[in-house]
Amino acid sequence: MNTADLIWANGELVAWEDAKVHVLTHALHYGTGVFEGIRAYETEQGPAIFRHREHLERLEKSARLYYMDVPYSLDELREATHELIARNGLRSCYIRPLVVRGYGEMGLNPLENPVEVYIAAWEWGAYLGEEGKANGVRAKTSSYRRISPESLIPHSKASGQYLNSVLAKVEATKAGYDEAILLDHKGVVCEGAGENVFVIRDGVITTPGHTSSILDGINRRSVIEIATDLGYTVVERELARAELPLADEVFLTGTAAELTPLREIDDIPIGDGVPGPITREIQGMFDDALHGRTPQYADWLDLVPVPSGT
Ligand SMILES: Cc1ncc(COP(=O)(O)O)c(C=O)c1O
């Protein structure tokens, strides 16, 4: 992976190679952490963080669902991220804030362990590849079901919960696919291993709703708004598994993958097997929004103040 010079660790900037934790950190053993995936894009006015406030709010809410109080305000985390990007001299980057239960008591009750906060940022290209963004990717329906609200908290972006996505991703990759699609505990379509999913049929866009164990994706919200502004009807409802191969178009959204079309599901081509016109239209508008080319969505971008002379 790419590295950067500095990482923000509990209020201080430390060298990348010195950003270390104790081996008895609670989160290493029990997954008691929450995190965010955020991107900053190069714009004409410098680096700009896409929907920064929404990501930080989700971080705080994810933590709250696991009984953690983040010991910094959202404004402090925002400023820390600005400083980190500026001091690392990054023009565009992936940003990974992480809140964990640290070293303290061993055992399942984490409530006495300190809550630690880290933020890393580094250059990271398209997660499913530029090729995938341009021509679409191939997915497999996972044999693993998405974590259910009966056992965990799908709405929290919690570290331990990602074992579910890891298993699905490994299974799909070993079988020769680019990504996994997970069904939820009821057997209806939930989402990709790290993306929300949208299906288009007869011009109507459908995506699973909050009761389908999804993560409330920030790119999902953005795409719903863009599609609606473009005049499309977007419906949030349960999606049967067969609605994916029967769709005219399917695409995935997520911070890492951005908007990536799906061209095949379980070896069945979707539509003509190439990204369709509605996907292309929304992808174009979304890309413009990410890069600050659309005044309509300018308030989605948090500009990073870069000190003069850098
Ligand atoms: C499981 C899962 N679903 C959906 C998403 C998409 O969320 P977002 O658009 O906020 O990145 C992600 C990525 O964060 C994810 O990990």
PDB file of N, CA and C in Angstrom, residues 2-3 7 21 39 50 96 124 127 134 150 159 165 175 184 206 210 213 232 242-243 254 267-269 294 310:
ATOM      1  N   ASN A   2       0.266   2.357  -0.425  1.00  0.00           N
ATOM      2  CA  ASN A   2       0.976   3.632  -0.309  1.00  0.00           C
ATOM      3  C   ASN A   2       1.050   4.025   1.157  1.00  0.00           C
ATOM      4  N   THR A   3       2.064   4.749   1.518  1.00  0.00           N
ATOM      5  CA  THR A   3       2.138   5.255   2.886  1.00  0.00           C
ATOM      6  C   THR A   3       2.162   6.776   2.836  1.00  0.00           C
ATOM      7  N   ILE A   7       0.666  10.130  10.900  1.00  0.00           N
ATOM      8  CA  ILE A   7      -0.646   9.625  11.304  1.00  0.00           C
ATOM      9  C   ILE A   7      -1.064  10.408  12.547  1.00  0.00           C
ATOM     10  N   VAL A  21       0.172   0.228  18.523  1.00  0.00           N
ATOM     11  CA  VAL A  21      -0.656  -0.012  19.709  1.00  0.00           C
ATOM     12  C   VAL A  21      -0.121  -1.235  20.458  1.00  0.00           C
ATOM     13  N   ARG A  39     -13.074   9.867   1.491  1.00  0.00           N
ATOM     14  CA  ARG A  39     -12.105  10.244   0.455  1.00  0.00           C
ATOM     15  C   ARG A  39     -12.036  11.763   0.315  1.00  0.00           C
ATOM     16  N   PHE A  50     -15.067  14.621   0.721  1.00  0.00           N
ATOM     17  CA  PHE A  50     -16.454  14.398   0.319  1.00  0.00           C
ATOM     18  C   PHE A  50     -17.313  14.027   1.532  1.00  0.00           C
ATOM     19  N   ARG A  96      -8.894   7.239   6.883  1.00  0.00           N
ATOM     20  CA  ARG A  96      -9.392   6.156   7.733  1.00  0.00           C
ATOM     21  C   ARG A  96      -9.342   6.556   9.218  1.00  0.00           C
ATOM     22  N   TRP A 124      -4.944   6.328  -2.444  1.00  0.00           N
ATOM     23  CA  TRP A 124      -5.522   5.006  -2.737  1.00  0.00           C
ATOM     24  C   TRP A 124      -6.424   5.122  -3.964  1.00  0.00           C
ATOM     25  N   TYR A 127     -10.988   1.156  -5.638  1.00  0.00           N
ATOM     26  CA  TYR A 127     -10.919  -0.129  -4.924  1.00  0.00           C
ATOM     27  C   TYR A 127     -11.222  -1.319  -5.844  1.00  0.00           C
ATOM     28  N   ALA A 134     -14.936   1.610 -15.248  1.00  0.00           N
ATOM     29  CA  ALA A 134     -15.249   1.920 -16.647  1.00  0.00           C
ATOM     30  C   ALA A 134     -16.144   0.848 -17.283  1.00  0.00           C
ATOM     31  N   GLU A 150     -30.244  -9.411  14.662  1.00  0.00           N
ATOM     32  CA  GLU A 150     -30.503 -10.308  15.797  1.00  0.00           C
ATOM     33  C   GLU A 150     -29.203 -10.635  16.533  1.00  0.00           C
ATOM     34  N   SER A 159     -15.531  -2.593  13.568  1.00  0.00           N
ATOM     35  CA  SER A 159     -14.404  -3.398  13.081  1.00  0.00           C
ATOM     36  C   SER A 159     -14.717  -4.893  13.096  1.00  0.00           C
ATOM     37  N   SER A 165     -17.714  -9.379   6.043  1.00  0.00           N
ATOM     38  CA  SER A 165     -17.333  -8.908   4.705  1.00  0.00           C
ATOM     39  C   SER A 165     -16.056  -9.576   4.226  1.00  0.00           C
ATOM     40  N   ALA A 175     -12.979 -17.595  -5.913  1.00  0.00           N
ATOM     41  CA  ALA A 175     -13.772 -18.192  -6.995  1.00  0.00           C
ATOM     42  C   ALA A 175     -13.609 -17.417  -8.308  1.00  0.00           C
ATOM     43  N   ASP A 184     -29.399 -10.778   3.039  1.00  0.00           N
ATOM     44  CA  ASP A 184     -29.527 -10.575   4.484  1.00  0.00           C
ATOM     45  C   ASP A 184     -30.098 -11.834   5.138  1.00  0.00           C
ATOM     46  N   THR A 206     -34.025   0.938  -7.845  1.00  0.00           N
ATOM     47  CA  THR A 206     -34.423   0.344  -6.566  1.00  0.00           C
ATOM     48  C   THR A 206     -33.185  -0.010  -5.758  1.00  0.00           C
ATOM     49  N   HIS A 210     -33.479   0.399   4.877  1.00  0.00           N
ATOM     50  CA  HIS A 210     -32.796   0.243   6.169  1.00  0.00           C
ATOM     51  C   HIS A 210     -33.135  -1.040   6.914  1.00  0.00           C
ATOM     52  N   SER A 213     -30.763  -4.699   6.668  1.00  0.00           N
ATOM     53  CA  SER A 213     -29.434  -4.857   7.293  1.00  0.00           C
ATOM     54  C   SER A 213     -28.309  -4.142   6.556  1.00  0.00           C
ATOM     55  N   TYR A 232     -35.216  10.662 -11.926  1.00  0.00           N
ATOM     56  CA  TYR A 232     -35.543   9.235 -11.794  1.00  0.00           C
ATOM     57  C   TYR A 232     -36.330   8.979 -10.518  1.00  0.00           C
ATOM     58  N   ALA A 242     -33.307 -12.749  -7.428  1.00  0.00           N
ATOM     59  CA  ALA A 242     -33.416 -12.852  -8.894  1.00  0.00           C
ATOM     60  C   ALA A 242     -33.546 -11.491  -9.564  1.00  0.00           C
ATOM     61  N   GLU A 243     -33.848 -10.439  -8.793  1.00  0.00           N
ATOM     62  CA  GLU A 243     -33.978  -9.117  -9.410  1.00  0.00           C
ATOM     63  C   GLU A 243     -32.640  -8.571  -9.904  1.00  0.00           C
ATOM     64  N   GLY A 254     -19.885   3.091  -2.945  1.00  0.00           N
ATOM     65  CA  GLY A 254     -19.170   3.072  -1.671  1.00  0.00           C
ATOM     66  C   GLY A 254     -17.993   4.019  -1.774  1.00  0.00           C
ATOM     67  N   ASP A 267     -22.321 -15.306 -12.959  1.00  0.00           N
ATOM     68  CA  ASP A 267     -22.037 -15.676 -14.351  1.00  0.00           C
ATOM     69  C   ASP A 267     -23.156 -15.340 -15.330  1.00  0.00           C
ATOM     70  N   ILE A 268     -24.162 -14.589 -14.873  1.00  0.00           N
ATOM     71  CA  ILE A 268     -25.241 -14.169 -15.781  1.00  0.00           C
ATOM     72  C   ILE A 268     -25.020 -12.696 -16.125  1.00  0.00           C
ATOM     73  N   PRO A 269     -24.881 -12.377 -17.422  1.00  0.00           N
ATOM     74  CA  PRO A 269     -24.694 -10.966 -17.784  1.00  0.00           C
ATOM     75  C   PRO A 269     -25.920 -10.144 -17.381  1.00  0.00           C
ATOM     76  N   THR A 294     -19.633  20.329  -9.885  1.00  0.00           N
ATOM     77  CA  THR A 294     -21.070  20.622  -9.952  1.00  0.00           C
ATOM     78  C   THR A 294     -21.439  21.601  -8.838  1.00  0.00           C
ATOM     79  N   THR A 310       2.829  25.494   0.075  1.00  0.00           N
ATOM     80  CA  THR A 310       2.867  24.027  -0.097  1.00  0.00           C
ATOM     81  C   THR A 310       2.379  23.652  -1.479  1.00  0.00           C
TER      82      THR A 310
END
